[in-house]
Amino acid sequence: FMDEVGCSRVTVLGDGVNEYRSILTDSLGDSLLSPPDYWLPRVSAVGSLATRRWLNGELDDLFSLTPTYVRQSEAEIKRARAEGEGGFGTENQKDGAPGY
């Protein structure tokens, strides 16, 4: 995946990081960046990442940035279950998005 998007580090945010940390570490090794203060989904974590990149002279095209979600949100899962579609996670990603 990292070769496909041309990156050498992966930053993981969210409350599932601690639960899946061993899988992430096995898969990404030293490429994984996920300090504990990023484990709870907060806008400040994204701002902190943006500030660090900006200070290093790394700029992104704001109109082309898109997050890659590991699984659907709880609301999407509940809705899919209510509609009888399952809705458990990566197997139900929209738009063919990979479940990395």
Short mmCIF file of C-alpha atoms in Angstrom, two decimals:
data_model
loop_
_atom_site.label_atom_id
_atom_site.label_comp_id
_atom_site.label_asym_id
_atom_site.label_seq_id
_atom_site.Cartn_x
_atom_site.Cartn_y
_atom_site.Cartn_z
CA PHE A 1 0.00 0.00 0.00
CA MET A 2 2.73 2.48 0.92
CA ASP A 3 4.44 2.00 -2.44
CA GLU A 4 1.13 2.69 -4.19
CA VAL A 5 0.71 6.07 -2.50
CA GLY A 6 4.40 6.96 -2.38
CA CYS A 7 4.91 7.35 1.35
CA SER A 8 7.48 6.10 3.83
CA ARG A 9 5.59 6.72 7.09
CA VAL A 10 2.02 5.95 8.09
CA THR A 11 0.27 7.90 10.84
CA VAL A 12 -2.58 6.05 12.50
CA LEU A 13 -5.23 7.86 14.53
CA GLY A 14 -8.21 6.59 16.45
CA ASP A 15 -9.35 4.58 19.42
CA GLY A 16 -8.57 1.23 17.75
CA VAL A 17 -4.82 1.87 17.57
CA ASN A 18 -4.04 0.36 20.97
CA GLU A 19 -6.22 -2.69 20.30
CA TYR A 20 -4.60 -3.39 16.91
CA ARG A 21 -1.11 -2.09 17.71
CA SER A 22 0.64 -5.47 17.32
CA ILE A 23 -0.96 -6.02 13.89
CA LEU A 24 -0.05 -2.50 12.81
CA THR A 25 3.52 -2.90 14.05
CA ASP A 26 3.89 -6.28 12.34
CA SER A 27 2.58 -4.84 9.08
CA LEU A 28 4.27 -1.44 9.10
CA GLY A 29 7.33 -1.85 11.33
CA ASP A 30 9.31 1.37 11.73
CA SER A 31 7.03 3.11 9.23
CA LEU A 32 4.26 3.34 11.85
CA LEU A 33 3.79 6.66 13.61
CA SER A 34 1.13 6.66 16.29
CA PRO A 35 1.92 8.37 19.60
CA PRO A 36 -0.64 7.67 22.36
CA ASP A 37 -1.99 11.24 22.22
CA TYR A 38 -3.28 10.40 18.70
CA TRP A 39 -5.23 7.34 19.86
CA LEU A 40 -8.37 9.30 20.69
CA PRO A 41 -9.89 10.89 17.59
CA ARG A 42 -9.54 14.63 18.04
CA VAL A 43 -9.19 17.48 15.60
CA SER A 44 -6.17 18.66 17.61
CA ALA A 45 -4.28 15.49 16.57
CA VAL A 46 -4.76 16.34 12.90
CA GLY A 47 -3.71 19.94 13.60
CA SER A 48 -0.58 18.72 15.39
CA LEU A 49 0.34 16.53 12.42
CA ALA A 50 -0.25 19.39 9.99
CA THR A 51 1.90 21.75 12.07
CA ARG A 52 4.77 19.27 12.20
CA ARG A 53 4.63 18.76 8.41
CA TRP A 54 4.42 22.50 7.74
CA LEU A 55 7.44 23.21 9.97
CA ASN A 56 9.39 20.59 7.99
CA GLY A 57 8.48 22.36 4.73
CA GLU A 58 6.08 19.60 3.70
CA LEU A 59 3.00 21.04 2.03
CA ASP A 60 -0.04 19.18 0.76
CA ASP A 61 -2.73 20.07 -1.73
CA LEU A 62 -5.67 20.61 0.61
CA PHE A 63 -8.16 19.76 -2.11
CA SER A 64 -6.71 16.31 -2.77
CA LEU A 65 -6.21 15.04 0.80
CA THR A 66 -8.46 12.14 1.74
CA PRO A 67 -8.42 9.92 4.82
CA THR A 68 -8.28 6.13 4.52
CA TYR A 69 -10.66 4.62 7.04
CA VAL A 70 -9.96 1.15 8.40
CA ARG A 71 -13.65 0.48 8.95
CA GLN A 72 -17.02 2.14 8.75
CA SER A 73 -18.17 4.49 11.50
CA GLU A 74 -20.47 3.13 14.19
CA ALA A 75 -23.37 5.03 12.62
CA GLU A 76 -22.71 3.38 9.23
CA ILE A 77 -22.46 -0.06 10.84
CA LYS A 78 -25.74 0.40 12.74
CA ARG A 79 -27.49 1.65 9.63
CA ALA A 80 -26.22 -1.29 7.53
CA ARG A 81 -27.34 -3.75 10.20
CA ALA A 82 -30.76 -2.13 10.36
CA GLU A 83 -31.02 -2.41 6.58
CA GLY A 84 -29.89 -6.05 6.69
CA GLU A 85 -26.52 -5.49 4.98
CA GLY A 86 -24.22 -6.70 7.75
CA GLY A 87 -22.02 -3.67 8.38
CA PHE A 88 -19.09 -5.06 10.34
CA GLY A 89 -16.09 -3.22 8.96
CA THR A 90 -13.60 -3.53 6.14
CA GLU A 91 -15.66 -6.01 4.13
CA ASN A 92 -18.27 -3.27 3.77
CA GLN A 93 -16.05 -0.39 2.70
CA LYS A 94 -17.62 2.07 0.30
CA ASP A 95 -16.26 2.88 -3.13
CA GLY A 96 -13.88 -0.06 -3.10
CA ALA A 97 -11.70 1.63 -0.49
CA PRO A 98 -9.11 -0.76 0.89
CA GLY A 99 -9.40 -1.75 4.53
CA TYR A 100 -5.82 -1.10 5.60
#
